mmCIF file of C-alpha atoms in Angstrom:
data_model
loop_
_atom_site.group_PDB
_atom_site.id
_atom_site.type_symbol
_atom_site.label_atom_id
_atom_site.label_comp_id
_atom_site.label_asym_id
_atom_site.label_seq_id
_atom_site.Cartn_x
_atom_site.Cartn_y
_atom_site.Cartn_z
ATOM 1 C CA MET A 65 7.997 -34.571 -19.067
ATOM 2 C CA GLU A 66 9.344 -33.859 -15.623
ATOM 3 C CA PHE A 67 7.834 -30.872 -13.846
ATOM 4 C CA LYS A 68 7.736 -29.206 -10.402
ATOM 5 C CA LEU A 69 4.440 -28.619 -8.668
ATOM 6 C CA VAL A 70 3.567 -25.012 -7.855
ATOM 7 C CA TYR A 71 1.791 -24.547 -4.497
ATOM 8 C CA SER A 72 0.194 -21.083 -4.472
ATOM 9 C CA ASN A 73 -1.173 -19.877 -1.150
ATOM 10 C CA ALA A 74 -0.233 -23.064 0.713
ATOM 11 C CA LEU A 75 -1.069 -22.917 4.414
ATOM 12 C CA GLU A 76 2.255 -24.553 5.189
ATOM 13 C CA GLU A 77 5.316 -24.766 2.916
ATOM 14 C CA PRO A 78 5.570 -28.086 1.050
ATOM 15 C CA ALA A 79 8.863 -29.671 0.069
ATOM 16 C CA GLU A 80 9.816 -29.568 -3.599
ATOM 17 C CA THR A 81 7.610 -32.032 -5.440
ATOM 18 C CA ILE A 82 8.570 -33.505 -8.862
ATOM 19 C CA TRP A 83 5.934 -35.357 -10.853
ATOM 20 C CA TYR A 84 5.973 -36.823 -14.363
ATOM 21 C CA MET A 85 3.772 -36.653 -17.481
ATOM 22 C CA LEU A 86 3.762 -39.168 -20.293
ATOM 23 C CA ALA A 87 1.975 -38.626 -23.660
ATOM 24 C CA THR A 88 1.232 -41.889 -25.498
ATOM 25 C CA GLN A 89 -0.397 -43.307 -28.614
ATOM 26 C CA SER A 90 -3.081 -45.821 -27.690
ATOM 27 C CA SER A 91 -3.409 -46.788 -31.314
ATOM 28 C CA GLY A 92 -1.845 -45.555 -34.531
ATOM 29 C CA ASP A 93 0.709 -42.748 -34.804
ATOM 30 C CA GLU A 94 -1.189 -39.944 -33.131
ATOM 31 C CA TYR A 95 -0.796 -38.985 -29.490
ATOM 32 C CA ASP A 96 -4.227 -39.226 -27.826
ATOM 33 C CA GLN A 97 -3.728 -39.701 -24.092
ATOM 34 C CA ALA A 98 -1.643 -38.433 -21.188
ATOM 35 C CA THR A 99 -0.608 -40.083 -17.941
ATOM 36 C CA LEU A 100 0.155 -38.265 -14.638
ATOM 37 C CA SER A 101 2.414 -40.080 -12.199
ATOM 38 C CA PRO A 102 4.474 -39.241 -9.075
ATOM 39 C CA THR A 103 7.236 -41.515 -10.396
ATOM 40 C CA LYS A 104 8.531 -42.819 -13.713
ATOM 41 C CA ASP A 105 6.924 -46.188 -12.977
ATOM 42 C CA LEU A 106 3.604 -46.506 -14.817
ATOM 43 C CA LYS A 107 2.246 -48.711 -12.001
ATOM 44 C CA ASP A 108 2.295 -45.638 -9.707
ATOM 45 C CA ALA A 109 0.290 -43.444 -12.135
ATOM 46 C CA PHE A 110 -2.580 -41.339 -10.771
ATOM 47 C CA CYS A 111 -4.536 -41.358 -14.054
ATOM 48 C CA THR A 112 -4.406 -41.755 -17.829
ATOM 49 C CA LEU A 113 -6.771 -39.402 -19.658
ATOM 50 C CA LYS A 114 -8.068 -38.850 -23.139
ATOM 51 C CA LEU A 115 -8.619 -35.329 -24.504
ATOM 52 C CA GLY A 116 -11.379 -33.580 -22.522
ATOM 53 C CA GLN A 117 -11.558 -36.345 -19.906
ATOM 54 C CA TRP A 118 -11.537 -35.802 -16.121
ATOM 55 C CA SER A 119 -9.815 -38.081 -13.660
ATOM 56 C CA ASP A 120 -11.657 -39.615 -10.706
ATOM 57 C CA GLN A 121 -10.927 -38.012 -7.349
ATOM 58 C CA ILE A 122 -7.202 -38.639 -6.702
ATOM 59 C CA ARG A 123 -5.755 -39.057 -3.188
ATOM 60 C CA THR A 124 -2.071 -39.010 -2.441
ATOM 61 C CA SER A 125 0.428 -37.703 0.108
ATOM 62 C CA ILE A 126 2.472 -34.513 -0.316
ATOM 63 C CA MET A 127 5.663 -34.124 1.731
ATOM 64 C CA MET A 128 5.947 -30.888 3.690
ATOM 65 C CA LYS A 129 9.193 -29.005 4.144
ATOM 66 C CA ASP A 130 9.355 -30.152 7.804
ATOM 67 C CA GLY A 131 9.334 -33.795 6.623
ATOM 68 C CA THR A 132 5.736 -34.590 7.540
ATOM 69 C CA PRO A 133 3.268 -35.979 4.981
ATOM 70 C CA ARG A 134 -0.090 -34.398 4.130
ATOM 71 C CA GLU A 135 -2.802 -36.464 2.472
ATOM 72 C CA VAL A 136 -4.583 -34.454 -0.230
ATOM 73 C CA PHE A 137 -7.344 -34.955 -2.767
ATOM 74 C CA PHE A 138 -7.806 -33.385 -6.205
ATOM 75 C CA ARG A 139 -8.878 -34.047 -9.826
ATOM 76 C CA CYS A 140 -7.269 -33.485 -13.240
ATOM 77 C CA LYS A 141 -8.401 -32.873 -16.798
ATOM 78 C CA LEU A 142 -6.558 -33.185 -20.096
ATOM 79 C CA LEU A 143 -7.389 -29.881 -21.839
ATOM 80 C CA GLN A 144 -5.190 -29.968 -24.914
ATOM 81 C CA LEU A 145 -3.093 -32.562 -26.744
ATOM 82 C CA SER A 146 -2.192 -32.237 -30.399
ATOM 83 C CA GLU A 147 -1.535 -35.271 -32.596
ATOM 84 C CA ASP A 148 2.220 -34.639 -32.425
ATOM 85 C CA ALA A 149 2.098 -33.753 -28.683
ATOM 86 C CA GLU A 150 3.622 -30.327 -29.406
ATOM 87 C CA GLU A 151 0.538 -28.530 -28.032
ATOM 88 C CA PHE A 152 -0.249 -29.735 -24.522
ATOM 89 C CA LEU A 153 -2.270 -28.467 -21.554
ATOM 90 C CA PHE A 154 -3.057 -30.517 -18.461
ATOM 91 C CA PHE A 155 -5.112 -29.109 -15.569
ATOM 92 C CA ILE A 156 -4.232 -30.270 -12.034
ATOM 93 C CA GLY A 157 -6.863 -29.022 -9.573
ATOM 94 C CA ALA A 158 -6.137 -27.520 -6.159
ATOM 95 C CA MET A 159 -4.917 -30.043 -3.610
ATOM 96 C CA THR A 160 -7.045 -30.061 -0.498
ATOM 97 C CA ALA A 161 -5.606 -31.403 2.777
ATOM 98 C CA GLN A 162 -7.624 -32.382 5.807
ATOM 99 C CA GLU A 163 -5.839 -29.673 7.755
ATOM 100 C CA SER A 164 -7.195 -27.022 5.349
ATOM 101 C CA LEU A 165 -10.837 -27.972 6.152
ATOM 102 C CA PHE A 166 -10.952 -25.707 9.214
ATOM 103 C CA SER A 167 -13.099 -27.131 11.976
ATOM 104 C CA SER A 168 -13.557 -27.071 15.707
ATOM 105 C CA PRO A 169 -13.244 -29.706 17.013
ATOM 106 C CA PRO A 170 -10.654 -30.847 14.427
ATOM 107 C CA GLU A 171 -12.166 -34.327 14.221
ATOM 108 C CA VAL A 172 -15.078 -32.918 12.214
ATOM 109 C CA ALA A 173 -12.711 -32.534 9.234
ATOM 110 C CA GLU A 174 -11.977 -36.292 9.185
ATOM 111 C CA LYS A 175 -15.394 -37.116 7.724
ATOM 112 C CA LEU A 176 -15.443 -34.069 5.418
ATOM 113 C CA PHE A 177 -12.082 -35.097 3.970
ATOM 114 C CA LYS A 178 -13.528 -38.420 2.755
ATOM 115 C CA LEU A 179 -16.445 -36.983 0.788
ATOM 116 C CA ASP A 180 -16.950 -37.040 -2.996
ATOM 117 C CA GLY A 181 -16.459 -33.868 -4.975
ATOM 118 C CA CYS A 182 -13.441 -31.545 -5.072
ATOM 119 C CA LEU A 183 -12.506 -27.964 -4.240
ATOM 120 C CA TYR A 184 -10.617 -25.511 -6.475
ATOM 121 C CA ARG A 185 -8.926 -22.210 -5.918
ATOM 122 C CA ASP A 186 -11.607 -19.597 -6.731
ATOM 123 C CA ASN A 187 -13.489 -22.396 -8.581
ATOM 124 C CA ALA A 188 -10.779 -22.010 -11.226
ATOM 125 C CA SER A 189 -12.370 -18.683 -12.223
ATOM 126 C CA ASP A 190 -8.928 -16.980 -12.581
ATOM 127 C CA LEU A 191 -7.878 -19.619 -15.087
ATOM 128 C CA THR A 192 -11.124 -19.048 -16.985
ATOM 129 C CA HIS A 193 -10.637 -15.258 -17.178
ATOM 130 C CA LEU A 194 -7.120 -15.712 -18.490
ATOM 131 C CA GLY A 195 -8.199 -18.190 -21.141
ATOM 132 C CA PHE A 196 -6.369 -21.251 -19.768
ATOM 133 C CA ILE A 197 -9.606 -23.178 -19.348
ATOM 134 C CA ASP A 198 -12.943 -22.818 -21.225
ATOM 135 C CA TRP A 199 -16.396 -22.116 -19.780
ATOM 136 C CA ASP A 200 -17.439 -25.777 -19.912
ATOM 137 C CA THR A 201 -14.415 -26.763 -17.798
ATOM 138 C CA TYR A 202 -15.205 -23.971 -15.379
ATOM 139 C CA LEU A 203 -18.794 -25.304 -15.031
ATOM 140 C CA GLU A 204 -17.387 -28.753 -14.342
ATOM 141 C CA THR A 205 -15.162 -27.439 -11.534
ATOM 142 C CA SER A 206 -18.126 -25.564 -10.110
ATOM 143 C CA ALA A 207 -20.244 -28.706 -10.230
ATOM 144 C CA ASP A 208 -17.491 -30.524 -8.336
ATOM 145 C CA VAL A 209 -17.526 -27.817 -5.674
ATOM 146 C CA ASN A 210 -21.320 -27.951 -5.397
ATOM 147 C CA VAL A 211 -21.196 -31.734 -4.968
ATOM 148 C CA TRP A 212 -18.603 -31.438 -2.182
ATOM 149 C CA MET A 213 -20.469 -28.602 -0.432
ATOM 150 C CA GLY A 214 -23.792 -30.434 -0.601
ATOM 151 C CA ASN A 215 -22.228 -33.599 0.808
ATOM 152 C CA ALA A 216 -20.446 -31.621 3.507
ATOM 153 C CA VAL A 217 -23.656 -29.926 4.667
ATOM 154 C CA ASP A 218 -25.530 -33.258 4.521
ATOM 155 C CA SER A 219 -22.822 -34.907 6.651
ATOM 156 C CA LEU A 220 -22.698 -32.129 9.237
ATOM 157 C CA MET A 221 -26.475 -31.928 9.654
ATOM 158 C CA LYS A 222 -26.933 -35.676 9.968
ATOM 159 C CA ASN A 223 -23.960 -36.386 12.279
ATOM 160 C CA HIS A 224 -24.267 -33.460 14.732
ATOM 161 C CA GLU A 225 -26.912 -31.872 16.871
ATOM 162 C CA TRP A 226 -27.687 -28.363 15.643
ATOM 163 C CA ASP A 227 -30.131 -25.501 16.090
ATOM 164 C CA LEU A 228 -28.743 -22.980 13.585
ATOM 165 C CA PHE A 229 -26.754 -23.690 10.438
ATOM 166 C CA ILE A 230 -25.115 -20.927 8.403
ATOM 167 C CA MET A 231 -23.045 -21.371 5.262
ATOM 168 C CA HIS A 232 -21.589 -19.335 2.403
ATOM 169 C CA GLU A 233 -21.349 -20.668 -1.101
ATOM 170 C CA HIS A 234 -19.387 -18.678 -3.660
ATOM 171 C CA THR A 235 -19.999 -20.454 -6.962
ATOM 172 C CA GLN A 236 -22.534 -17.990 -8.322
ATOM 173 C CA ASP A 237 -20.293 -15.026 -7.496
ATOM 174 C CA TYR A 238 -17.563 -16.431 -9.697
ATOM 175 C CA ALA A 239 -20.105 -17.262 -12.387
ATOM 176 C CA TRP A 240 -21.333 -13.654 -12.570
ATOM 177 C CA HIS A 241 -17.729 -12.431 -12.910
ATOM 178 C CA THR A 242 -17.238 -14.873 -15.749
ATOM 179 C CA ALA A 243 -20.447 -14.326 -17.731
ATOM 180 C CA MET A 244 -21.913 -10.941 -16.817
ATOM 181 C CA THR A 245 -19.999 -8.997 -19.462
ATOM 182 C CA GLY A 246 -21.039 -11.485 -22.081
ATOM 183 C CA MET A 247 -24.687 -11.187 -21.018
ATOM 184 C CA ALA A 248 -24.523 -7.463 -21.729
ATOM 185 C CA SER A 249 -22.756 -7.894 -25.094
ATOM 186 C CA ASP A 250 -24.082 -6.654 -28.396
ATOM 187 C CA ASP A 251 -22.942 -9.963 -29.923
ATOM 188 C CA PRO A 252 -26.002 -12.257 -29.884
ATOM 189 C CA GLU A 253 -23.905 -15.425 -30.058
ATOM 190 C CA LEU A 254 -21.807 -14.405 -27.036
ATOM 191 C CA ARG A 255 -24.902 -13.182 -25.194
ATOM 192 C CA ASP A 256 -26.735 -16.499 -25.723
ATOM 193 C CA LYS A 257 -23.612 -18.408 -24.618
ATOM 194 C CA ALA A 258 -23.346 -16.319 -21.443
ATOM 195 C CA TYR A 259 -27.025 -16.754 -20.547
ATOM 196 C CA ASP A 260 -26.760 -20.523 -21.111
ATOM 197 C CA PHE A 261 -23.659 -20.605 -18.925
ATOM 198 C CA THR A 262 -25.480 -18.713 -16.161
ATOM 199 C CA ARG A 263 -28.522 -21.017 -16.323
ATOM 200 C CA LYS A 264 -26.325 -24.077 -15.946
ATOM 201 C CA SER A 265 -24.512 -22.518 -13.000
ATOM 202 C CA LEU A 266 -27.842 -21.746 -11.309
ATOM 203 C CA GLU A 267 -29.067 -25.287 -11.954
ATOM 204 C CA MET A 268 -26.009 -26.695 -10.129
ATOM 205 C CA ASN A 269 -26.717 -24.383 -7.189
ATOM 206 C CA ASP A 270 -30.362 -25.542 -7.202
ATOM 207 C CA ARG A 271 -29.340 -29.175 -6.992
ATOM 208 C CA MET A 272 -27.027 -28.456 -4.078
ATOM 209 C CA LEU A 273 -29.709 -26.382 -2.360
ATOM 210 C CA GLY A 274 -32.230 -29.170 -2.797
ATOM 211 C CA GLN A 275 -29.835 -31.595 -1.068
ATOM 212 C CA ILE A 276 -29.401 -29.156 1.789
ATOM 213 C CA VAL A 277 -33.126 -28.449 2.245
ATOM 214 C CA GLU A 278 -33.825 -32.179 2.316
ATOM 215 C CA ALA A 279 -31.082 -32.752 4.886
ATOM 216 C CA ALA A 280 -32.424 -29.927 7.060
ATOM 217 C CA GLY A 281 -35.875 -31.497 7.237
ATOM 218 C CA PRO A 282 -39.438 -30.185 6.815
ATOM 219 C CA ASP A 283 -39.526 -28.234 10.114
ATOM 220 C CA THR A 284 -36.561 -26.026 9.263
ATOM 221 C CA LEU A 285 -36.824 -22.396 8.174
ATOM 222 C CA VAL A 286 -34.489 -21.872 5.182
ATOM 223 C CA VAL A 287 -33.354 -18.329 4.328
ATOM 224 C CA LEU A 288 -31.442 -17.727 1.105
ATOM 225 C CA VAL A 289 -29.590 -14.368 0.853
ATOM 226 C CA GLY A 290 -27.408 -12.879 -1.855
ATOM 227 C CA ASP A 291 -24.505 -10.848 -0.515
ATOM 228 C CA HIS A 292 -24.226 -8.298 -3.372
ATOM 229 C CA GLY A 293 -25.198 -7.568 -6.949
ATOM 230 C CA ALA A 294 -23.045 -7.714 -10.066
ATOM 231 C CA VAL A 295 -22.298 -5.528 -13.068
ATOM 232 C CA PRO A 296 -20.436 -6.144 -16.372
ATOM 233 C CA ASP A 297 -16.693 -5.635 -16.467
ATOM 234 C CA GLY A 298 -15.188 -2.659 -18.256
ATOM 235 C CA PRO A 299 -12.068 -2.922 -20.412
ATOM 236 C CA MET A 300 -9.119 -4.608 -18.662
ATOM 237 C CA PHE A 301 -5.888 -2.666 -18.228
ATOM 238 C CA ASP A 302 -2.740 -2.621 -16.094
ATOM 239 C CA PRO A 303 -3.238 0.101 -13.376
ATOM 240 C CA ASN A 304 0.533 0.267 -12.869
ATOM 241 C CA LEU A 305 0.862 2.123 -16.154
ATOM 242 C CA PRO A 306 -1.023 5.340 -15.177
ATOM 243 C CA LEU A 307 0.352 5.195 -11.602
ATOM 244 C CA VAL A 308 3.921 4.984 -12.820
ATOM 245 C CA LYS A 309 3.311 7.838 -15.268
ATOM 246 C CA ALA A 310 2.018 9.989 -12.378
ATOM 247 C CA GLY A 311 5.019 9.110 -10.215
ATOM 248 C CA LEU A 312 2.870 7.336 -7.652
ATOM 249 C CA THR A 313 4.372 3.877 -8.295
ATOM 250 C CA VAL A 314 8.024 3.101 -8.924
ATOM 251 C CA MET A 315 8.877 -0.314 -10.319
ATOM 252 C CA GLU A 316 11.932 -2.377 -9.459
ATOM 253 C CA GLN A 317 13.104 -2.213 -13.082
ATOM 254 C CA GLU A 318 16.155 0.007 -13.523
ATOM 255 C CA ASP A 319 14.277 2.621 -15.509
ATOM 256 C CA GLY A 320 11.395 2.616 -13.042
ATOM 257 C CA SER A 321 8.867 1.880 -15.767
ATOM 258 C CA ALA A 322 5.913 -0.469 -15.956
ATOM 259 C CA LYS A 323 5.185 -2.685 -18.918
ATOM 260 C CA GLU A 324 2.044 -4.418 -20.076
ATOM 261 C CA MET A 325 2.022 -7.901 -18.561
ATOM 262 C CA ASP A 326 1.518 -10.826 -20.912
ATOM 263 C CA LYS A 327 -1.020 -13.569 -20.207
ATOM 264 C CA PHE A 328 1.376 -15.688 -18.146
ATOM 265 C CA GLU A 329 2.560 -12.727 -16.076
ATOM 266 C CA LYS A 330 -1.031 -11.815 -15.285
ATOM 267 C CA PHE A 331 -1.716 -15.437 -14.326
ATOM 268 C CA VAL A 332 1.331 -15.479 -12.045
ATOM 269 C CA ALA A 333 0.261 -12.203 -10.422
ATOM 270 C CA LYS A 334 -3.281 -13.399 -9.811
ATOM 271 C CA MET A 335 -1.999 -16.634 -8.262
ATOM 272 C CA GLY A 336 -0.033 -14.555 -5.698
ATOM 273 C CA LEU A 337 3.413 -15.607 -6.891
ATOM 274 C CA ALA A 338 6.482 -13.532 -7.530
ATOM 275 C CA VAL A 339 6.377 -11.161 -10.463
ATOM 276 C CA THR A 340 9.520 -9.575 -11.913
ATOM 277 C CA ASN A 341 7.606 -6.377 -12.663
ATOM 278 C CA ALA A 342 7.095 -5.537 -8.978
ATOM 279 C CA PRO A 343 6.937 -2.160 -7.155
ATOM 280 C CA ASP A 344 9.818 -0.746 -5.167
ATOM 281 C CA TYR A 345 7.898 -0.194 -1.951
ATOM 282 C CA THR A 346 10.515 2.190 -0.515
ATOM 283 C CA LYS A 347 9.693 4.655 -3.288
ATOM 284 C CA THR A 348 6.038 3.800 -4.040
ATOM 285 C CA LYS A 349 2.965 5.726 -2.786
ATOM 286 C CA ALA A 350 0.266 3.587 -4.376
ATOM 287 C CA VAL A 351 0.074 -0.190 -4.909
ATOM 288 C CA PRO A 352 -2.578 -1.946 -7.075
ATOM 289 C CA GLN A 353 -3.952 -5.066 -5.431
ATOM 290 C CA ARG A 354 -6.204 -7.840 -6.826
ATOM 291 C CA SER A 355 -8.842 -6.827 -9.360
ATOM 292 C CA CYS A 356 -10.053 -3.378 -8.259
ATOM 293 C CA HIS A 357 -8.147 -2.102 -5.244
ATOM 294 C CA ILE A 358 -5.309 0.395 -4.811
ATOM 295 C CA TYR A 359 -3.584 0.691 -1.427
ATOM 296 C CA ILE A 360 -1.826 3.820 -0.246
ATOM 297 C CA ASN A 361 1.599 2.967 1.171
ATOM 298 C CA LEU A 362 0.964 4.753 4.449
ATOM 299 C CA LYS A 363 3.776 5.382 6.930
ATOM 300 C CA GLY A 364 3.035 3.572 10.217
ATOM 301 C CA ARG A 365 0.693 1.046 8.558
ATOM 302 C CA TYR A 366 3.052 -0.794 6.226
ATOM 303 C CA PRO A 367 6.754 -1.812 6.767
ATOM 304 C CA HIS A 368 8.016 0.439 3.973
ATOM 305 C CA GLY A 369 5.315 3.100 4.179
ATOM 306 C CA ILE A 370 6.357 6.501 2.782
ATOM 307 C CA VAL A 371 3.117 8.524 2.682
ATOM 308 C CA GLU A 372 2.720 10.792 5.700
ATOM 309 C CA PRO A 373 -0.716 10.530 7.380
ATOM 310 C CA GLU A 374 -1.432 14.181 6.736
ATOM 311 C CA ASP A 375 -0.898 13.588 2.972
ATOM 312 C CA TYR A 376 -3.324 10.632 2.768
ATOM 313 C CA GLU A 377 -6.219 12.510 1.129
ATOM 314 C CA LYS A 378 -3.848 14.350 -1.207
ATOM 315 C CA VAL A 379 -2.472 11.022 -2.507
ATOM 316 C CA GLN A 380 -6.045 9.685 -2.796
ATOM 317 C CA GLN A 381 -6.865 12.545 -5.195
ATOM 318 C CA GLU A 382 -3.643 12.036 -7.137
ATOM 319 C CA ILE A 383 -4.542 8.357 -7.635
ATOM 320 C CA ILE A 384 -8.062 9.298 -8.854
ATOM 321 C CA ASP A 385 -6.701 11.904 -11.232
ATOM 322 C CA ALA A 386 -4.130 9.444 -12.673
ATOM 323 C CA LEU A 387 -6.752 6.754 -13.272
ATOM 324 C CA VAL A 388 -9.625 8.790 -14.695
ATOM 325 C CA THR A 389 -7.407 10.630 -17.173
ATOM 326 C CA TYR A 390 -5.660 7.486 -18.389
ATOM 327 C CA VAL A 391 -6.409 6.461 -22.036
ATOM 328 C CA ASP A 392 -5.811 2.798 -22.843
ATOM 329 C CA PRO A 393 -3.668 2.714 -26.027
ATOM 330 C CA ALA A 394 -5.208 -0.615 -27.055
ATOM 331 C CA THR A 395 -8.794 0.728 -27.184
ATOM 332 C CA GLY A 396 -8.427 4.520 -27.219
ATOM 333 C CA LYS A 397 -10.861 4.652 -24.301
ATOM 334 C CA ARG A 398 -10.666 5.616 -20.633
ATOM 335 C CA PRO A 399 -11.163 2.384 -18.651
ATOM 336 C CA VAL A 400 -11.834 4.122 -15.306
ATOM 337 C CA ARG A 401 -14.853 6.236 -14.481
ATOM 338 C CA TRP A 402 -15.243 8.228 -11.269
ATOM 339 C CA PRO A 403 -18.733 9.188 -10.013
#
């Protein structure tokens, strides 16, 4: 299979990159392994994986649109491969370049770039929520991140003079978003699974924290702070639907309507890529953003703003009214509650 890499949220625009995938039969007539390669020559292959297997850390160069190369590291996992190779899913993790490891002075990133472990966009939590990867794979990506973060802190503390060290680690935040609803479920099997998932996530954080405390030394005061709490999710729905119905959002479709996005369209939207079901900003007062935000298209703030500043609070109330009165046809319930 020939495929084009998708670079979501790249800091600089890469050139078009074509890679290749080969499914093979190591023995017998059933397909049981897949090979990822930048060329059709097997000698250039990055990895050959069995079902459920992760690659080692892979390092290669990606060509940018300006013709300059960027060395990156990443890992892969073969998630699905049926015996006839008709069902296939291969996870290629986020590609981290040295230039994306922001540091001042820049030379600090040279050592961090060579460390074990890997980084992933949002710890692959979006892919987990959409059902593309399972909870075990999510925990494996989180473990990878914890390994890299622990090694990074260890390297920084041991190779530089320091008086105060501050860091932020986001793994547990993503874990709560993944498991909290299951922990509050009436289904005992799902609830046990969610609690087990959370314990494993905390154990990974504990191992990383132990490495950091040891690197800091016995005379260091360590303060651990959580930045916010977490609550279970409510029912998921497309906020465009009530906003279009109320005339607050106008879509680019000819009839100005919104439609329920399928799994792939939701994935594309979350990854920040183009979606065909997009608002017409010249006619739209309210724009849903990310998981729980709605922006008012205010004149003077945004390029195509149409809401007059004196109408700001009026539109706020119209948005609230549209959301709290909306009934999800899939569940018959109102997914939005206002205090």
